Each structure stands twice: as structure tokens, then as C-alpha cells.
Amino acid sequence: MELTQRQRIIFKKVVERFTYCAEPVGSKVLMELLDFPVSSATIRNEMATLEKLGLLEKTHTSSGRIPSKFGYRYYVENLMETSLEAPIKASLQSVFSQRHYSLDEIVEKSCSILSEMTNLTSIVLGPDSTHQVLVNIQLIPINAKSAVAIFVTDSGHTESKTFHFDEAVSLEDLRNCTSLMNDHLVGVPISDILDKMQEIKSLMAAKLVRHEVLFEAFTEAFMKFASEKVVVSGQSNMLYQPEFSDIDKLKRLMRILENSHLFKEWAQQGSNQAIPIGTRNELIQIGDCSVITAKFHYNDLEEGQLMVVGPNRMQYSKVIALMDYMSDVIEGVFGVHEEGDASDEQKE
């Protein structure tokens, strides 16, 4: 679809104005926004043309127009300019460089930051470890009632869990438990670990004094390891979006956002429109909602995903720029970027 330069500018202004104020945009407002002289009548004619092309829609309650779903897609693919202010970049770098974060902490922190900075709902998916194979277990004592367990998989993924025991566990029990676990669990897929734990329960009872305490601790740790890492933040932000003033619609969306299985079904419907944005991002249109996704890597084999969910009327350039930069920062935390591999924005 070829638009004239004037049509492109007018359409871009309509999208940016509407995403900001949620009010239909009329010719008089556009006259004030445009940086070149043009009459109100000419603007109305151009808007009528854009409507015929399917980029704009006319509402029943106003003479102004709003972007259509197709219009948002056209904007993202052809007109959007992404940029992130230097103070925001510095703030993100500072947050993630303050200390060493675990995988779970990175997922939770990223989710919280995204929802706060976009005023939308954010979802962060950690890597799926269920298809990985356990290659090593270490159990490091802290004191008589606590220890740190470290699990390593064939993908290079490392996960740690601090155990706090109700009763003292001897160093001998910890050494014997580590040996037993490595003898019987190494080489087992994460998805099968819990079943395998039941099989070695009797061995633990025969070799360990505090076998019940250690069995319970490891079972809980493996359940967490094998579970899907999904964090959702900012659901209440939807309350302030005029598109979700219908309480029944809002309740349905909340149920979807709070259930990972429902969310996957919702996001993978055949009627959805998915538009790739570069190599990392994707826009998925689902009815009157949009989902922006951004992939990031923990290592060469594992990837996670940032998601922002909101109405089709969202500030795409800001959201996408933020997610893209955050993905780079997270990869930097895990040392994924080789020297010279960071984005141009990070080099600035």
C-alpha cells in the first residue's frame, strides 16, 4: 500500500495522538499537530481516503477518527520509530547491575519493571527446563539447619535452592545424599525427576539419618525446577484502560492473564494476527487486545520471553523500545552477548 507523504504524516499523527489520549482525532486537532500549513477540508479529505484504505475508522460518537486494527499493524510495520530516553536506559542498567540475580529474581524483576513503565500488564516467561537433562547436583552446607543445592542441566542452565531444615542435618548425611542423587538422578530428564525420586526413596531411608527431611526438601526443589516459570504483573492496570470499562470483559481478561494454560490458548488462536517486528519482537492482535513479545536468551540454548498485554491502543514505539532494550540488558546479566554484540543503543 502506497501512501503519499502527507497521508503518512497525517496517519502517524492520528495513531500517536489517539494512543496518548484515547479520544477520536478530528481535523481541527490535526491542524495544530501538523508542522506544515494545510486546511481543515484537506485534512478531512485525506482522512476519508485513509478510512477507505482501512487504516482509520470513524466512531459513532464523534466526527473524529481512530486507527483500525489494520492501521495499527501498518503503523508498526511502516511508520513506527523506536527510541528510549537515556535516563531510562541508565536506570535499567543500574537496576540489573546492582547485584547478581538468580533466574527467578530476573523473571520477577523484569515483569515488575515492565508493568510499571508501560502502565500495562506484563508477563515474563522463563526457560522451559522440562525437556532438559540433569547433569550434576551439589549440596553445600551453610550451617546445621540449612544448605544450598545447585542443579545443572545439559543446556548449561544452573538453578540454586536454599534449604532450611526444621532439624539439624549432619555433614555426612549431606555428602551421602549428594552422592546418592548424582548416582541415580544424573542423566534423567527434568520432567521425570519426581518419579525417579519416588524410586530412590527407600535408598535414602537406608543410607541417610535425616532421609525424610532431605527427601521433602529435594522433592519441593525439583517440583519448582520442573514447573513453568511464569510471572504476571500489573493486572490492575487494565482497570484504567477505557477499552475495558465493561466489567465482564475485564473479568474474562483477568482470568486469562492469571492462568498460563488459558493465556496460551488465547494467544495461539487461529484468528489472531501476528506481525514480526525485526528479529526479536512480535505483535499479536487478539480481538481488541494486543500482545507485544520480545525474546531474550539466558545462554546459547535457552530463551525466555517478555510480554506486554494491553488494548490495541498502546504506545507501540515506547513499549517495543523498552522491551528490546530490557532484553539486551538481561542478556548482558547472563553474559550472553559477546564483546561487540550489544545493540547500537547500548553502545551509545
PDB file of N, CA, C and O in Angstrom, residues 39-71:
ATOM      1  N   SER A  39      -5.312  23.002   5.127  1.00  0.00           N
ATOM      2  CA  SER A  39      -6.657  23.387   5.549  1.00  0.00           C
ATOM      3  C   SER A  39      -7.375  22.228   6.211  1.00  0.00           C
ATOM      4  O   SER A  39      -7.040  21.052   5.999  1.00  0.00           O
ATOM      5  N   SER A  40      -8.392  22.578   6.992  1.00  0.00           N
ATOM      6  CA  SER A  40      -9.204  21.560   7.652  1.00  0.00           C
ATOM      7  C   SER A  40      -9.899  20.669   6.630  1.00  0.00           C
ATOM      8  O   SER A  40     -10.009  19.455   6.812  1.00  0.00           O
ATOM      9  N   ALA A  41     -10.350  21.261   5.537  1.00  0.00           N
ATOM     10  CA  ALA A  41     -11.037  20.496   4.486  1.00  0.00           C
ATOM     11  C   ALA A  41     -10.094  19.475   3.852  1.00  0.00           C
ATOM     12  O   ALA A  41     -10.480  18.327   3.579  1.00  0.00           O
ATOM     13  N   THR A  42      -8.842  19.870   3.611  1.00  0.00           N
ATOM     14  CA  THR A  42      -7.868  18.953   3.021  1.00  0.00           C
ATOM     15  C   THR A  42      -7.584  17.784   3.965  1.00  0.00           C
ATOM     16  O   THR A  42      -7.494  16.627   3.532  1.00  0.00           O
ATOM     17  N   ILE A  43      -7.472  18.101   5.257  1.00  0.00           N
ATOM     18  CA  ILE A  43      -7.235  17.041   6.240  1.00  0.00           C
ATOM     19  C   ILE A  43      -8.403  16.057   6.263  1.00  0.00           C
ATOM     20  O   ILE A  43      -8.214  14.840   6.293  1.00  0.00           O
ATOM     21  N   ARG A  44      -9.627  16.587   6.208  1.00  0.00           N
ATOM     22  CA  ARG A  44     -10.808  15.705   6.206  1.00  0.00           C
ATOM     23  C   ARG A  44     -10.805  14.801   4.981  1.00  0.00           C
ATOM     24  O   ARG A  44     -11.148  13.611   5.077  1.00  0.00           O
ATOM     25  N   ASN A  45     -10.416  15.339   3.832  1.00  0.00           N
ATOM     26  CA  ASN A  45     -10.357  14.528   2.608  1.00  0.00           C
ATOM     27  C   ASN A  45      -9.311  13.425   2.732  1.00  0.00           C
ATOM     28  O   ASN A  45      -9.534  12.277   2.326  1.00  0.00           O
ATOM     29  N   GLU A  46      -8.155  13.783   3.284  1.00  0.00           N
ATOM     30  CA  GLU A  46      -7.101  12.778   3.453  1.00  0.00           C
ATOM     31  C   GLU A  46      -7.525  11.705   4.445  1.00  0.00           C
ATOM     32  O   GLU A  46      -7.248  10.510   4.255  1.00  0.00           O
ATOM     33  N   MET A  47      -8.212  12.114   5.510  1.00  0.00           N
ATOM     34  CA  MET A  47      -8.679  11.138   6.495  1.00  0.00           C
ATOM     35  C   MET A  47      -9.730  10.218   5.889  1.00  0.00           C
ATOM     36  O   MET A  47      -9.786   9.022   6.204  1.00  0.00           O
ATOM     37  N   ALA A  48     -10.569  10.765   5.013  1.00  0.00           N
ATOM     38  CA  ALA A  48     -11.561   9.932   4.329  1.00  0.00           C
ATOM     39  C   ALA A  48     -10.882   8.893   3.447  1.00  0.00           C
ATOM     40  O   ALA A  48     -11.316   7.734   3.378  1.00  0.00           O
ATOM     41  N   THR A  49      -9.794   9.313   2.790  1.00  0.00           N
ATOM     42  CA  THR A  49      -9.030   8.368   1.963  1.00  0.00           C
ATOM     43  C   THR A  49      -8.407   7.275   2.820  1.00  0.00           C
ATOM     44  O   THR A  49      -8.443   6.085   2.477  1.00  0.00           O
ATOM     45  N   LEU A  50      -7.835   7.674   3.943  1.00  0.00           N
ATOM     46  CA  LEU A  50      -7.231   6.701   4.855  1.00  0.00           C
ATOM     47  C   LEU A  50      -8.276   5.731   5.409  1.00  0.00           C
ATOM     48  O   LEU A  50      -7.987   4.559   5.648  1.00  0.00           O
ATOM     49  N   GLU A  51      -9.496   6.230   5.593  1.00  0.00           N
ATOM     50  CA  GLU A  51     -10.586   5.362   6.053  1.00  0.00           C
ATOM     51  C   GLU A  51     -10.940   4.340   4.975  1.00  0.00           C
ATOM     52  O   GLU A  51     -11.159   3.155   5.258  1.00  0.00           O
ATOM     53  N   LYS A  52     -10.996   4.792   3.694  1.00  0.00           N
ATOM     54  CA  LYS A  52     -11.301   3.874   2.596  1.00  0.00           C
ATOM     55  C   LYS A  52     -10.232   2.798   2.457  1.00  0.00           C
ATOM     56  O   LYS A  52     -10.519   1.667   2.067  1.00  0.00           O
ATOM     57  N   LEU A  53      -9.008   3.153   2.786  1.00  0.00           N
ATOM     58  CA  LEU A  53      -7.903   2.191   2.715  1.00  0.00           C
ATOM     59  C   LEU A  53      -7.897   1.227   3.897  1.00  0.00           C
ATOM     60  O   LEU A  53      -7.087   0.302   3.949  1.00  0.00           O
ATOM     61  N   GLY A  54      -8.782   1.458   4.868  1.00  0.00           N
ATOM     62  CA  GLY A  54      -8.886   0.567   6.021  1.00  0.00           C
ATOM     63  C   GLY A  54      -7.959   0.907   7.168  1.00  0.00           C
ATOM     64  O   GLY A  54      -7.879   0.147   8.140  1.00  0.00           O
ATOM     65  N   LEU A  55      -7.263   2.048   7.080  1.00  0.00           N
ATOM     66  CA  LEU A  55      -6.316   2.415   8.129  1.00  0.00           C
ATOM     67  C   LEU A  55      -6.984   3.141   9.293  1.00  0.00           C
ATOM     68  O   LEU A  55      -6.519   3.074  10.428  1.00  0.00           O
ATOM     69  N   LEU A  56      -8.069   3.874   8.998  1.00  0.00           N
ATOM     70  CA  LEU A  56      -8.789   4.607  10.031  1.00  0.00           C
ATOM     71  C   LEU A  56     -10.233   4.153  10.086  1.00  0.00           C
ATOM     72  O   LEU A  56     -10.767   3.590   9.128  1.00  0.00           O
ATOM     73  N   GLU A  57     -10.860   4.410  11.230  1.00  0.00           N
ATOM     74  CA  GLU A  57     -12.276   4.128  11.415  1.00  0.00           C
ATOM     75  C   GLU A  57     -12.956   5.362  11.989  1.00  0.00           C
ATOM     76  O   GLU A  57     -12.348   6.118  12.755  1.00  0.00           O
ATOM     77  N   LYS A  58     -14.218   5.550  11.624  1.00  0.00           N
ATOM     78  CA  LYS A  58     -14.995   6.663  12.164  1.00  0.00           C
ATOM     79  C   LYS A  58     -15.901   6.145  13.264  1.00  0.00           C
ATOM     80  O   LYS A  58     -16.601   5.155  13.086  1.00  0.00           O
ATOM     81  N   THR A  59     -15.869   6.797  14.411  1.00  0.00           N
ATOM     82  CA  THR A  59     -16.719   6.375  15.526  1.00  0.00           C
ATOM     83  C   THR A  59     -18.111   6.974  15.377  1.00  0.00           C
ATOM     84  O   THR A  59     -18.314   7.955  14.654  1.00  0.00           O
ATOM     85  N   HIS A  60     -19.074   6.402  16.074  1.00  0.00           N
ATOM     86  CA  HIS A  60     -20.460   6.897  16.008  1.00  0.00           C
ATOM     87  C   HIS A  60     -20.655   8.132  16.876  1.00  0.00           C
ATOM     88  O   HIS A  60     -21.598   8.887  16.678  1.00  0.00           O
ATOM     89  N   THR A  61     -19.767   8.327  17.827  1.00  0.00           N
ATOM     90  CA  THR A  61     -19.987   9.401  18.809  1.00  0.00           C
ATOM     91  C   THR A  61     -19.193  10.668  18.522  1.00  0.00           C
ATOM     92  O   THR A  61     -19.297  11.638  19.242  1.00  0.00           O
ATOM     93  N   SER A  62     -18.403  10.662  17.447  1.00  0.00           N
ATOM     94  CA  SER A  62     -17.551  11.819  17.176  1.00  0.00           C
ATOM     95  C   SER A  62     -17.273  11.921  15.688  1.00  0.00           C
ATOM     96  O   SER A  62     -17.361  10.930  14.950  1.00  0.00           O
ATOM     97  N   SER A  63     -16.949  13.135  15.242  1.00  0.00           N
ATOM     98  CA  SER A  63     -16.581  13.332  13.845  1.00  0.00           C
ATOM     99  C   SER A  63     -15.125  12.936  13.601  1.00  0.00           C
ATOM    100  O   SER A  63     -14.676  12.871  12.461  1.00  0.00           O
ATOM    101  N   GLY A  64     -14.397  12.684  14.696  1.00  0.00           N
ATOM    102  CA  GLY A  64     -13.005  12.285  14.576  1.00  0.00           C
ATOM    103  C   GLY A  64     -12.870  10.824  14.187  1.00  0.00           C
ATOM    104  O   GLY A  64     -13.852  10.085  14.086  1.00  0.00           O
ATOM    105  N   ARG A  65     -11.621  10.431  13.975  1.00  0.00           N
ATOM    106  CA  ARG A  65     -11.356   9.044  13.574  1.00  0.00           C
ATOM    107  C   ARG A  65     -10.321   8.419  14.487  1.00  0.00           C
ATOM    108  O   ARG A  65      -9.541   9.107  15.147  1.00  0.00           O
ATOM    109  N   ILE A  66     -10.321   7.089  14.464  1.00  0.00           N
ATOM    110  CA  ILE A  66      -9.376   6.324  15.268  1.00  0.00           C
ATOM    111  C   ILE A  66      -8.695   5.296  14.368  1.00  0.00           C
ATOM    112  O   ILE A  66      -9.235   4.927  13.318  1.00  0.00           O
ATOM    113  N   PRO A  67      -7.524   4.798  14.744  1.00  0.00           N
ATOM    114  CA  PRO A  67      -6.866   3.765  13.934  1.00  0.00           C
ATOM    115  C   PRO A  67      -7.646   2.449  13.985  1.00  0.00           C
ATOM    116  O   PRO A  67      -8.241   2.106  15.013  1.00  0.00           O
ATOM    117  N   SER A  68      -7.644   1.734  12.891  1.00  0.00           N
ATOM    118  CA  SER A  68      -8.228   0.391  12.858  1.00  0.00           C
ATOM    119  C   SER A  68      -7.166  -0.622  13.285  1.00  0.00           C
ATOM    120  O   SER A  68      -5.986  -0.280  13.425  1.00  0.00           O
ATOM    121  N   LYS A  69      -7.557  -1.881  13.471  1.00  0.00           N
ATOM    122  CA  LYS A  69      -6.571  -2.919  13.792  1.00  0.00           C
ATOM    123  C   LYS A  69      -5.541  -3.019  12.671  1.00  0.00           C
ATOM    124  O   LYS A  69      -4.338  -3.128  12.926  1.00  0.00           O
ATOM    125  N   PHE A  70      -6.014  -2.943  11.430  1.00  0.00           N
ATOM    126  CA  PHE A  70      -5.098  -2.974  10.296  1.00  0.00           C
ATOM    127  C   PHE A  70      -4.193  -1.739  10.315  1.00  0.00           C
ATOM    128  O   PHE A  70      -3.004  -1.811   9.992  1.00  0.00           O
ATOM    129  N   GLY A  71      -4.763  -0.609  10.719  1.00  0.00           N
ATOM    130  CA  GLY A  71      -3.991   0.620  10.808  1.00  0.00           C
ATOM    131  C   GLY A  71      -2.843   0.510  11.797  1.00  0.00           C
ATOM    132  O   GLY A  71      -1.725   0.977  11.526  1.00  0.00           O
TER     133      GLY A  71
END
